[in-house]
Short mmCIF file of C-alpha atoms and ligand atoms in Angstrom, two decimals:
data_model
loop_
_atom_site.label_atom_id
_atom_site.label_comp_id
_atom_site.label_asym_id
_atom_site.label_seq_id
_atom_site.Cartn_x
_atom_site.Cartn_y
_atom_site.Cartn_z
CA UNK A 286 84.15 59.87 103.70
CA UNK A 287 82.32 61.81 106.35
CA UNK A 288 79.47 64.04 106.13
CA UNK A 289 80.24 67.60 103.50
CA UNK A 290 79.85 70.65 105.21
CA UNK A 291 77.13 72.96 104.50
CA UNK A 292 76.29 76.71 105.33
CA UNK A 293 73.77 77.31 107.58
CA UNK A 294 70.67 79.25 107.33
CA UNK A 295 69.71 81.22 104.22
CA UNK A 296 71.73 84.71 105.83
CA UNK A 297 74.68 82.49 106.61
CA UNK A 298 74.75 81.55 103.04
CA UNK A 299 74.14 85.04 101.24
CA UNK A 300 76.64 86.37 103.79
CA UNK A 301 79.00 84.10 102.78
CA UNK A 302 78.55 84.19 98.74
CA UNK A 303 77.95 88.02 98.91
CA UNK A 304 81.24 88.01 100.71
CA UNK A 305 83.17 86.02 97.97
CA UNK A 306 81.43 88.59 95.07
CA UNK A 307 81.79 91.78 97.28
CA UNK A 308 85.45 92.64 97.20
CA UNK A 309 88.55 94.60 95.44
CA UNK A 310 86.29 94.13 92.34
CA UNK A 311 83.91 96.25 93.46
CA UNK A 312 85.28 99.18 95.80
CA UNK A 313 89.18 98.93 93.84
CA UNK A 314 88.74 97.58 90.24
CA UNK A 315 84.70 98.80 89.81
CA UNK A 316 85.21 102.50 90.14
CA UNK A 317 88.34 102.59 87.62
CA UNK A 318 86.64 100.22 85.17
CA UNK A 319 83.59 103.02 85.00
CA UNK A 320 85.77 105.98 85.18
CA UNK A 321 87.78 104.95 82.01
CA UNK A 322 85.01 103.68 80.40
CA UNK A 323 82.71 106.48 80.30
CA UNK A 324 80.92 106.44 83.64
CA UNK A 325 77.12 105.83 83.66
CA UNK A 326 76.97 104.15 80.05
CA UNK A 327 79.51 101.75 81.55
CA UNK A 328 76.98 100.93 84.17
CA UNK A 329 73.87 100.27 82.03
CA UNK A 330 75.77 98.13 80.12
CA UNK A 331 77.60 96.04 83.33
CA UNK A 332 73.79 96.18 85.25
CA UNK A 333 72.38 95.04 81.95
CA UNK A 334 75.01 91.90 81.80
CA UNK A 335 74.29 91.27 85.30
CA UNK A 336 71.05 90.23 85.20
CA UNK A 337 70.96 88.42 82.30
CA UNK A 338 74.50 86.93 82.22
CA UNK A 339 75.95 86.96 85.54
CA UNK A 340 72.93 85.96 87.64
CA UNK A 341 72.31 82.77 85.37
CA UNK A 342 75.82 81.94 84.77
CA UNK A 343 76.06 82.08 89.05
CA UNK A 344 73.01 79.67 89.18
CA UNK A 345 74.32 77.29 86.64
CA UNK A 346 77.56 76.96 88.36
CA UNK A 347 75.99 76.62 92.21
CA UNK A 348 73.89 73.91 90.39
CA UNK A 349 76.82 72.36 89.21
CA UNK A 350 78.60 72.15 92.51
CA UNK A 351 75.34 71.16 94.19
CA UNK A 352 74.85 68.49 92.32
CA UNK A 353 78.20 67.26 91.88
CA UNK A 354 78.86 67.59 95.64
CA UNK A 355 82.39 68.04 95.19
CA UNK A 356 85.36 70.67 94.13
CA UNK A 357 85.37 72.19 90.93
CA UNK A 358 87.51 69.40 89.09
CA UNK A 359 85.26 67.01 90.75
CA UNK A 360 81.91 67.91 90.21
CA UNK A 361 82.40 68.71 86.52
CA UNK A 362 83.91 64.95 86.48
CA UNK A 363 81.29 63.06 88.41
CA UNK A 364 78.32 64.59 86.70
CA UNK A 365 79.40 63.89 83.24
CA UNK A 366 81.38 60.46 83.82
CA UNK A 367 83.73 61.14 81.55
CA UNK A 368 87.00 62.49 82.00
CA UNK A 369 87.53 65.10 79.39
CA UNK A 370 85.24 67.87 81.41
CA UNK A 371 86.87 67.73 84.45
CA UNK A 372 89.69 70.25 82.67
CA UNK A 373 87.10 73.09 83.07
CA UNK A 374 87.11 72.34 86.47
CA UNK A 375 91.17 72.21 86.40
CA UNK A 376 90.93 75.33 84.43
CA UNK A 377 89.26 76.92 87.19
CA UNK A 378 91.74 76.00 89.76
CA UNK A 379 94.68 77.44 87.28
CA UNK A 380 92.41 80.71 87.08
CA UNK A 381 91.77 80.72 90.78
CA UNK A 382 95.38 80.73 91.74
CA UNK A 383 96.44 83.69 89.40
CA UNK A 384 93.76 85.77 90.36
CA UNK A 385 95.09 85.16 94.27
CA UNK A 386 98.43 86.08 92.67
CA UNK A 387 97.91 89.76 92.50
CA UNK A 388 94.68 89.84 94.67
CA UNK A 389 96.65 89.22 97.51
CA UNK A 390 99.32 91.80 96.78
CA UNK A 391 96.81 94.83 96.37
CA UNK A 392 94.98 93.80 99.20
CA UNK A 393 98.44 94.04 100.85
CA UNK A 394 98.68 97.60 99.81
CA UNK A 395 95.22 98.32 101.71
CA UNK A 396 96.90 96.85 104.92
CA UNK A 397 99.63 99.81 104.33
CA UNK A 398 97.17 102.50 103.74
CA UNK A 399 94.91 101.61 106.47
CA UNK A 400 98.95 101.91 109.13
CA UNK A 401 99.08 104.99 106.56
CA UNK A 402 96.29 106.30 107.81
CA UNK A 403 96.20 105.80 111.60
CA UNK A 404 99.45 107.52 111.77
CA UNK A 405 97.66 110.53 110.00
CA UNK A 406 100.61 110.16 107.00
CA UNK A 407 98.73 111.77 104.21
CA UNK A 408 98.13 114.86 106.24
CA UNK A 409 100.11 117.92 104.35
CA UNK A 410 100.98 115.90 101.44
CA UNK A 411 101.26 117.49 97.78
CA UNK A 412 99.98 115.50 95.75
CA UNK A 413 103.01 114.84 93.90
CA UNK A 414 104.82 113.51 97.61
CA UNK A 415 101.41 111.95 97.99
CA UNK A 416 102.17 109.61 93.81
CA UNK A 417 105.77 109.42 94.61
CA UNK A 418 105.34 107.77 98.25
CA UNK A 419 103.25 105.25 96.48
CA UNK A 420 105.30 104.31 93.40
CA UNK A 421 108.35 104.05 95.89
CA UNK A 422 106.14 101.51 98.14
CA UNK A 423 105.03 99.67 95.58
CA UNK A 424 108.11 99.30 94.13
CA UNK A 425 110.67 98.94 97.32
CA UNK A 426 110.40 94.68 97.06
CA UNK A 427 110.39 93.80 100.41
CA UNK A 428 107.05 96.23 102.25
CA UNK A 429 104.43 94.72 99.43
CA UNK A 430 105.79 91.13 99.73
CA UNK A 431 105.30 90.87 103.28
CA UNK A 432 102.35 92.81 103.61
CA UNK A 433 100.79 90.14 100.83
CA UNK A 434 102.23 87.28 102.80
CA UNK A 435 100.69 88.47 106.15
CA UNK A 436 97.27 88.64 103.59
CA UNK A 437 98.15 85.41 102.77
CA UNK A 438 98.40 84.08 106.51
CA UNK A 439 95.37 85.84 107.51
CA UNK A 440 92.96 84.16 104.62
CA UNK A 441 94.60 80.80 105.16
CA UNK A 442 94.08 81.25 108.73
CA UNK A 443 90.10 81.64 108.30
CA UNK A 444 90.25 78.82 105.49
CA UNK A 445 91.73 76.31 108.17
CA UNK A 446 89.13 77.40 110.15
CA UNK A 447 86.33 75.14 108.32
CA UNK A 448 83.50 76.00 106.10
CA UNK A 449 80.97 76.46 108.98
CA UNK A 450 83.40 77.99 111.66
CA UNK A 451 85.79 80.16 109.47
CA UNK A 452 83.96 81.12 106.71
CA UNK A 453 80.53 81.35 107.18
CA UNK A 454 81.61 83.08 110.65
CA UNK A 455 83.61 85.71 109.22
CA UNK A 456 81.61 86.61 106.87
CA UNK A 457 78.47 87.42 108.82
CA UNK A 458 80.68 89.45 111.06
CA UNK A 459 82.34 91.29 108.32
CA UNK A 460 79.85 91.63 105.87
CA UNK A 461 77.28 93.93 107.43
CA UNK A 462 80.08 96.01 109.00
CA UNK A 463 81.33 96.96 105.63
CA UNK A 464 77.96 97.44 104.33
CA UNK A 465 77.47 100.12 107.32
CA UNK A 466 81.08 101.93 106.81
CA UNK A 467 79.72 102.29 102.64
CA UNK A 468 76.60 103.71 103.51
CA UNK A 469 78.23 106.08 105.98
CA UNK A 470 80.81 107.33 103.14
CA UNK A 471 78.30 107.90 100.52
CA UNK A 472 76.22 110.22 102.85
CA UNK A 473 79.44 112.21 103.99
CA UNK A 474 80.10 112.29 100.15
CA UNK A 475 76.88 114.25 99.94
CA UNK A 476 78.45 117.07 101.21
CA UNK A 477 81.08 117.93 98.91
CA UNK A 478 80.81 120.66 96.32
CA UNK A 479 81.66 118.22 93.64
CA UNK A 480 78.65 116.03 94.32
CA UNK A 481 76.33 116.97 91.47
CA UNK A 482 79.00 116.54 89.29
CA UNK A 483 80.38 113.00 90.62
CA UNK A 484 76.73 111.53 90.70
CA UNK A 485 76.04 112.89 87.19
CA UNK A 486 78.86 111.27 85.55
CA UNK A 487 77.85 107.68 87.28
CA UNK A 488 74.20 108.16 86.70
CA UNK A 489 73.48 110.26 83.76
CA UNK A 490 74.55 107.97 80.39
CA UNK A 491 75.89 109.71 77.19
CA UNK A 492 74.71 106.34 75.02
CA UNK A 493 77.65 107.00 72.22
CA UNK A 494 80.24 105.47 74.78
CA UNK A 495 78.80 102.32 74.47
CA UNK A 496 81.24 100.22 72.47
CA UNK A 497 82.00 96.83 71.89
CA UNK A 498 84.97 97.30 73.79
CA UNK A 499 83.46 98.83 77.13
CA UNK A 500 80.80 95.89 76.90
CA UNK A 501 83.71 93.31 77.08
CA UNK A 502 85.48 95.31 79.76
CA UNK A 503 81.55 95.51 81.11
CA UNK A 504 81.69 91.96 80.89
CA UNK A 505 84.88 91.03 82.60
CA UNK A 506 83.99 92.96 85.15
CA UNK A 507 81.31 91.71 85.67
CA UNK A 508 82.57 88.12 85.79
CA UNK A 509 85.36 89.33 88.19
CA UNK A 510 83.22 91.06 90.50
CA UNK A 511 80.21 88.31 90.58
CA UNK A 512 83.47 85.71 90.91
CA UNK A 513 82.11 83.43 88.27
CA UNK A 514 84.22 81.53 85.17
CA UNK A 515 86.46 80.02 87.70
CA UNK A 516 84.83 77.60 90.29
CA UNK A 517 84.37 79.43 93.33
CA UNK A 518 80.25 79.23 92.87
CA UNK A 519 80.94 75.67 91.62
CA UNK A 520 82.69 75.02 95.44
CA UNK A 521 80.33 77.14 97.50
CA UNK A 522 77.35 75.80 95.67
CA UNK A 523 78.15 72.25 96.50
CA UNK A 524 78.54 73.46 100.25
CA UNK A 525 74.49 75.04 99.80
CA UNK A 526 72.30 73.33 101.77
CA UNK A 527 69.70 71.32 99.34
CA UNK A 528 66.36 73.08 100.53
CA UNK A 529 68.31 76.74 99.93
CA UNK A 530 66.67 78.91 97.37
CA UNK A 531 69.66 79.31 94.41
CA UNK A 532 67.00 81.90 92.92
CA UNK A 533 67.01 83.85 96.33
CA UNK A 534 70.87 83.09 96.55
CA UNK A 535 71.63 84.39 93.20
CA UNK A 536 68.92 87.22 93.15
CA UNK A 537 70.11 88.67 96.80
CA UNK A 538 73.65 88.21 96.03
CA UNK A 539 73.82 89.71 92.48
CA UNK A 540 71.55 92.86 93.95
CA UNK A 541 74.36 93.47 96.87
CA UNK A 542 77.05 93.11 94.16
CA UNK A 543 75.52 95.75 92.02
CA UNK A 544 74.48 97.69 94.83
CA UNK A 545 78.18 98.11 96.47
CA UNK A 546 79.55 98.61 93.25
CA UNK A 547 77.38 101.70 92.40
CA UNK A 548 77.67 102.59 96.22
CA UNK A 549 81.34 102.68 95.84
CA UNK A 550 81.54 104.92 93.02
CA UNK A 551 78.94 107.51 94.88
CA UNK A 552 81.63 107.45 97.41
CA UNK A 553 84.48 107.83 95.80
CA UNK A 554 82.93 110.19 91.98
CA UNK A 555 81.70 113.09 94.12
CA UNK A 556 85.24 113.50 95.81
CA UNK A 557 87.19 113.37 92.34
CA UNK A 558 85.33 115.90 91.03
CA UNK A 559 85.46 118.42 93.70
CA UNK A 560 89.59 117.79 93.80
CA UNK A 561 89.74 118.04 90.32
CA UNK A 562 90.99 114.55 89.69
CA UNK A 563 90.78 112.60 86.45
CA UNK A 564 87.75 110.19 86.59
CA UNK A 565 90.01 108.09 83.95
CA UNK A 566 93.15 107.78 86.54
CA UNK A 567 93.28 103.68 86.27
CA UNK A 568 94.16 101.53 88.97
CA UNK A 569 95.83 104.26 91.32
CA UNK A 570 92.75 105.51 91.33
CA UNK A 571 91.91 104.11 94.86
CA UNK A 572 95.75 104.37 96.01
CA UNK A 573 96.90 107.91 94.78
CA UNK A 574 93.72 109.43 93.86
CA UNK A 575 91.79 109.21 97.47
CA UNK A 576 94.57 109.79 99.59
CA UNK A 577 94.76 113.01 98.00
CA UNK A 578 91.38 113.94 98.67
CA UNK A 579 91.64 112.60 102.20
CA UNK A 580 94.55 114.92 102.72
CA UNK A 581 92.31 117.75 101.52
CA UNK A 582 88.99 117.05 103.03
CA UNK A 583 87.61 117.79 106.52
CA UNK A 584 87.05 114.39 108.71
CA UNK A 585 89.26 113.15 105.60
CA UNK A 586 91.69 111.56 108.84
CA UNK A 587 88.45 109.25 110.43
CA UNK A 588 87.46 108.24 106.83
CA UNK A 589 90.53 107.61 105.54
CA UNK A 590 91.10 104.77 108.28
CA UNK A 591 87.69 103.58 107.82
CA UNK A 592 87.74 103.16 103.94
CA UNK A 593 91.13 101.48 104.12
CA UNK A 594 89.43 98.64 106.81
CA UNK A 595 86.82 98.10 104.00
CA UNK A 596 88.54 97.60 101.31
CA UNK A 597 90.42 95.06 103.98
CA UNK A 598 87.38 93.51 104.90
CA UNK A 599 86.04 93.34 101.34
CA UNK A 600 89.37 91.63 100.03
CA UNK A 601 89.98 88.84 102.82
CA UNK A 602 86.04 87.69 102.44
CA UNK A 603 86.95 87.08 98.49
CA UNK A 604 90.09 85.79 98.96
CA UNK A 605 88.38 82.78 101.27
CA UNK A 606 86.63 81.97 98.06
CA UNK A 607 89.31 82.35 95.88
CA UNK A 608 91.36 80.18 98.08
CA UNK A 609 88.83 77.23 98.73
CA UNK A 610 88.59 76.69 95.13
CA UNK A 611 92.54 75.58 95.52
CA UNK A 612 92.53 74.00 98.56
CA UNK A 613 89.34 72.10 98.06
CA UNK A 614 90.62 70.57 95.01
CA UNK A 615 93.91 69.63 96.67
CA UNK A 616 92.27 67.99 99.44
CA UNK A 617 89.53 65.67 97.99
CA UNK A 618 91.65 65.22 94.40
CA UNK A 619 94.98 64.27 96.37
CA UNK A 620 93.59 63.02 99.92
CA UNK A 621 95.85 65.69 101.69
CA UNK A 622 93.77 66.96 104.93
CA UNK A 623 92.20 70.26 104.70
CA UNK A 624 95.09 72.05 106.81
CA UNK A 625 97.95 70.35 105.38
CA UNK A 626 96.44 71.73 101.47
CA UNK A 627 95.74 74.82 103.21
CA UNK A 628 99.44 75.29 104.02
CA UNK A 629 100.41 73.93 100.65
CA UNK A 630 97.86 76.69 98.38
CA UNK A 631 99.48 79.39 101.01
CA UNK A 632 103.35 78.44 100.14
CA UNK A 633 102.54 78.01 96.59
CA UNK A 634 100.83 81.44 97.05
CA UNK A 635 103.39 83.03 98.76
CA UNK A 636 105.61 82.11 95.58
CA UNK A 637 103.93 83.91 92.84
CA UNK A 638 102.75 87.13 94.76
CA UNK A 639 106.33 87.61 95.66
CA UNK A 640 107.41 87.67 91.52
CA UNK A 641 104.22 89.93 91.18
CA UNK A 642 105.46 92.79 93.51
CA UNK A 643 109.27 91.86 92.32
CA UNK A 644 107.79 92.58 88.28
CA UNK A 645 106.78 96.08 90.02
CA UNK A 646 110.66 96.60 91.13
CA UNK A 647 112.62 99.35 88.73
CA UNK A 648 114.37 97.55 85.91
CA UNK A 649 112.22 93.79 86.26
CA UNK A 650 112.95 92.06 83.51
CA UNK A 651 109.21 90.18 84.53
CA UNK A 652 107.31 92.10 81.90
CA UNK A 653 104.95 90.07 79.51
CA UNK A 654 103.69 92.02 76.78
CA UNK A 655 105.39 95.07 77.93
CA UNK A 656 103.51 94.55 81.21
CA UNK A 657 104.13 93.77 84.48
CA UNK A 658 102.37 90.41 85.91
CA UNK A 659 100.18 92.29 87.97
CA UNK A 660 98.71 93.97 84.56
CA UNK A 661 98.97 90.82 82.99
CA UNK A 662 97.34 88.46 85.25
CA UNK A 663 94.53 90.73 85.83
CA UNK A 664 93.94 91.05 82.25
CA UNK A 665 94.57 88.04 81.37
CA UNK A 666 92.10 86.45 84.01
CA UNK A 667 89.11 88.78 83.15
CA UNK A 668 89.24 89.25 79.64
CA UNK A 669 90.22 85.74 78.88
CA UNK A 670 90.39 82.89 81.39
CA UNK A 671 86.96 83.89 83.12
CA UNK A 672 84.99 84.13 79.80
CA UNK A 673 86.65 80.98 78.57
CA UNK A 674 85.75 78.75 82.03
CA UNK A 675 82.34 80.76 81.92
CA UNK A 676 81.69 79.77 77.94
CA UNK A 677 82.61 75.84 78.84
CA UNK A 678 80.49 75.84 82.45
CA UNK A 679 77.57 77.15 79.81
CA UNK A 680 78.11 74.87 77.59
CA UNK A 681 78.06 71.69 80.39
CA UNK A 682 75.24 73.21 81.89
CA UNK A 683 72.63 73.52 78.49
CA UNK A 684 73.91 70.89 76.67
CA UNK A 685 75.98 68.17 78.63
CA UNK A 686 74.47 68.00 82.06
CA UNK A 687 70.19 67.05 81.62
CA UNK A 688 67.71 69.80 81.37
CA UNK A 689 65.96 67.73 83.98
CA UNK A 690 69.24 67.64 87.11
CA UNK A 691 69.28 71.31 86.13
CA UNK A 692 65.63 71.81 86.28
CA UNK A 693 65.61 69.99 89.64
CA UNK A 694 68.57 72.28 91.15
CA UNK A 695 67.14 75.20 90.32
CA UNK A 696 64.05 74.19 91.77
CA UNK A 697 65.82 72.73 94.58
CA UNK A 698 63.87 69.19 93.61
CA UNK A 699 60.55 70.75 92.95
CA UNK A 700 60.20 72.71 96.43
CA UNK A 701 60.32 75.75 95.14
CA UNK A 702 58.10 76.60 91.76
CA UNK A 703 59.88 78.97 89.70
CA UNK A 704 58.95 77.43 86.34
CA UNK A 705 59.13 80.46 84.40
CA UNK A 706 62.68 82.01 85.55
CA UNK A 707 63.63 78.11 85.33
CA UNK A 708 62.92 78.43 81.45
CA UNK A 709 64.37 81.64 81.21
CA UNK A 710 67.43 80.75 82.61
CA UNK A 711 67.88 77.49 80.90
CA UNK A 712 67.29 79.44 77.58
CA UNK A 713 69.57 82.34 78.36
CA UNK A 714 72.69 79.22 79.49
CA UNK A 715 71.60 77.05 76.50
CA UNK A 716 71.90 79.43 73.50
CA UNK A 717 72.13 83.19 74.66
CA UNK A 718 75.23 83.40 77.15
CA UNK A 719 77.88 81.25 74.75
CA UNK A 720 76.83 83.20 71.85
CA UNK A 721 77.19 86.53 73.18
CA UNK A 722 80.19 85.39 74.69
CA UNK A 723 81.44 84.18 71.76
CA UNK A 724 81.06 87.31 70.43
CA UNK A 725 82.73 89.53 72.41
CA UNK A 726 86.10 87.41 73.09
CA UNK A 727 86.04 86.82 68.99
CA UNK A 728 86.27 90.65 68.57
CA UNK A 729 88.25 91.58 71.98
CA UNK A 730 90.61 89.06 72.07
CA UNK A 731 92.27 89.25 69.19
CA UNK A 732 93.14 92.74 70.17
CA UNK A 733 94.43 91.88 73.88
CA UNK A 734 97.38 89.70 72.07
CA UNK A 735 97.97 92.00 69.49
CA UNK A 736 98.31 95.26 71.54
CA UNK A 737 97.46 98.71 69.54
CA UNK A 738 100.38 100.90 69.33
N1 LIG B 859 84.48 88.84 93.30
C1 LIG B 859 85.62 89.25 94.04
C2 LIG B 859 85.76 90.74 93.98
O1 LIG B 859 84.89 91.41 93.52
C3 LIG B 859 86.88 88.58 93.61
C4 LIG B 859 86.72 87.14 93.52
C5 LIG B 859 86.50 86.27 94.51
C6 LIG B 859 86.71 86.42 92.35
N2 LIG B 859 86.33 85.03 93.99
C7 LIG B 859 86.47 85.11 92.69
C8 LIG B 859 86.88 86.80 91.05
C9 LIG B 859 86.36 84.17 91.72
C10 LIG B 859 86.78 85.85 90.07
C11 LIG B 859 86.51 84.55 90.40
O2 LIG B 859 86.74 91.28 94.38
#
């Protein structure tokens, strides 16, 4: 077999992992999560499971891929020798591909609002035009479903590319841009009269919101945003050069995800409040909510384009990672070269976006538990497939795999001396992680099936 690819330097590398954890999660799914959820308590809690979940569960899983060398079904087999682990891996490919499922159909939507916006088309909108346009886009069949396939195309187009060439390229081009257009939004968000109001709610924590059920949702969140549970850092680790830094890795890339996450709700909190929006307004948030306000505001035309290109950017840098995880496994598991799995992930791909936006249509009968698959999958994904591949990756990595391939991963073979966060981490996958996962599915999940009325 020839030579693996690997990233480059240690930018090309954070550009490329921050790009797979910077996306929808973080400027679509991160300021709902917190506005439903109580606002700054919400973001102790998720900052809080960052840093002592997410970063080591991320390390564990680049460690895995780095030293299995291989896809996520792979590396989980080769490590272990045995068969019966390699289903986490498998697991993650399943999780990968229903994530993409409705990933790629709201990152369709942003390729409508950005055309929205160049042709100035939420100018002199009520607000109630403004909702109705967007239920009737959402739901007309045809307009999502090709504007997910054209995601579709474009991803798979940077995917054929190669690891070095098409992703690690894109990324470094995209990910600083976005970074630049963020900044830029929060400032001009500084201006508005609802500023005070929008920063206090994100930054100023009423501690009795804190529940067991907005740490789960703090959890999933989490997960989704950081991309872990499913085998994207399992892939992209084993594509990290062997004298990279996975403490650097981890550290810089968990910081940016936090950081755009918060930055995104400065942008977005200040603007709800002075337009008297609800905080709590779900996912339409991003998609009814700030069109209004862009139809309101002064230089709302400019910004309206530009936010619409991030949340672009943000998605089709994710989706690379979501889709490698497929088409990685396809191509070493089955043999099939790299452009022929590419094409096979995007028809396959194709398939079940087009029955998400079709469970959107008036009168679906796709509805499962009451809701419709693009509900469902994210739900189902982050509050139970992502924990569950998270749990078992813990579990392989503290108990299965030796202390000592860990030890030497993390270390990068003794280069680097990080003895202490080595112990740390090791005692945080080992014991802490499964049980406080554990925990929180135990009490959550049982509620996700059975629905309150
Ligand atoms: N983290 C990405 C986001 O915030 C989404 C994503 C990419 C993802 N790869 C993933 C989520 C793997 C879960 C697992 O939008």
């Amino acid at each position: 077999m020839s030579k693996r690819s690997t990233f480059g330097n240690i930018f090309g590398t954070i550009a490329v992992v921050g790009g797979s954890v910077v996306g929808l999660g973080n400027i679509w799914r991160f300021p709902y999560v917190a506005g439903e959820n109580g606002g700054a308590a919400f973001i102790l809690v998720y900052i809080c499971m960052s840093l002592f979940i997410s970063i080591p569960i991320m390390l564990t899983e680049m460690s895995i891929g780095r030293a299995g060398q291989s896809n996520a079904m792979g590396s989980f087999r080769r490590l272990s020798k045995t068969r019966a682990w390699q289903g986490v891996g498998l697991l993650g490919v399943i999780t990968a591909f229903i994530i993409m499922s409705f990933y790629s159909v709201i990152a369709g939507w942003s390729i409508k609002f950005f055309a929205e916006s160049v042709s100035d088309g939420f100018a002199g909108k009520s607000p109630n035009e403004i909702e109705s346009a967007f239920t009737a886009f959402i739901s007309s069949g045809w307009k999502p479903i090709s504007l997910a396939l054209l995601f579709i195309v474009m991803s798979g187009a940077i995917i054929m590319g190669g690891v070095t060439k098409g992703i690690e390229k894109a990324n470094k081009i995209l990910m600083p841009i976005m970074a630049i257009i963020l900044v830029g939004m929060v400032i001009k968000s500084t201006t508005l009269s609802g500023w005070s109001e929008g920063t206090k709610f994100l930054l100023n924590p009423d501690f009795s919101k804190i529940t067991w059920s907005v740490a789960l949702q703090a959890l999933g969140q989490s997960f989704f945003s950081m991309s872990l549970g499913m085998g994207a850092m399992i892939i992209y680790g084993s594509y990290i050069k062997k004298k990279s830094n996975m403490f650097k890795i981890a550290g810089m890339v968990a910081i940016s995800d936090v950081t755009i996450a918060v930055l995104s709700g400065l942008a977005i909190f200040p603007a709800v409040f002075t337009f008297g929006i609800e905080p709590a307004s779900g996912p339409q948030l991003v998609f009814i909510t700030l069109p209004n306000v862009f139809a309101q505001m002064s230089g709302g035309y400019i910004l309206s384009i530009v936010f619409f290109v991030l949340l672009f950017f943000a998605a089709i840098t994710s989706s690379v990672s979501l889709i490698e995880v497929m088409v990685s496994f396809v191509h070493e598991e089955f043999r099939i070269k790299r452009v022929q799995a590419t094409l096979i992930i995007m028809i396959a791909l194709a398939l079940i976006s087009s029955a998400c936006v079709m469970s959107q249509m008036p009168g679906s009968t796709i509805r499962v538990i009451g809701l419709d698959l693009i509900d469902f999958n994210d739900k189902l994904t982050s509050v139970f497939l992502m924990p569950v591949g998270a749990l078992f990756s813990m579990l392989f990595g503290g108990w299965v795999l030796s202390r000592k391939s860990l030890f030497n991963e993390l270390s990068s073979n003794g280069l680097f001396k990080h003895d202490t966060l080595i112990k740390i981490t090791y005692f945080l996958v080992k014991y802490i992680i499964p049980a406080v996962i554990l925990l929180l599915f135990i009490t959550e999940t049982i509620k996700f099936f059975i629905p309150a009325t």
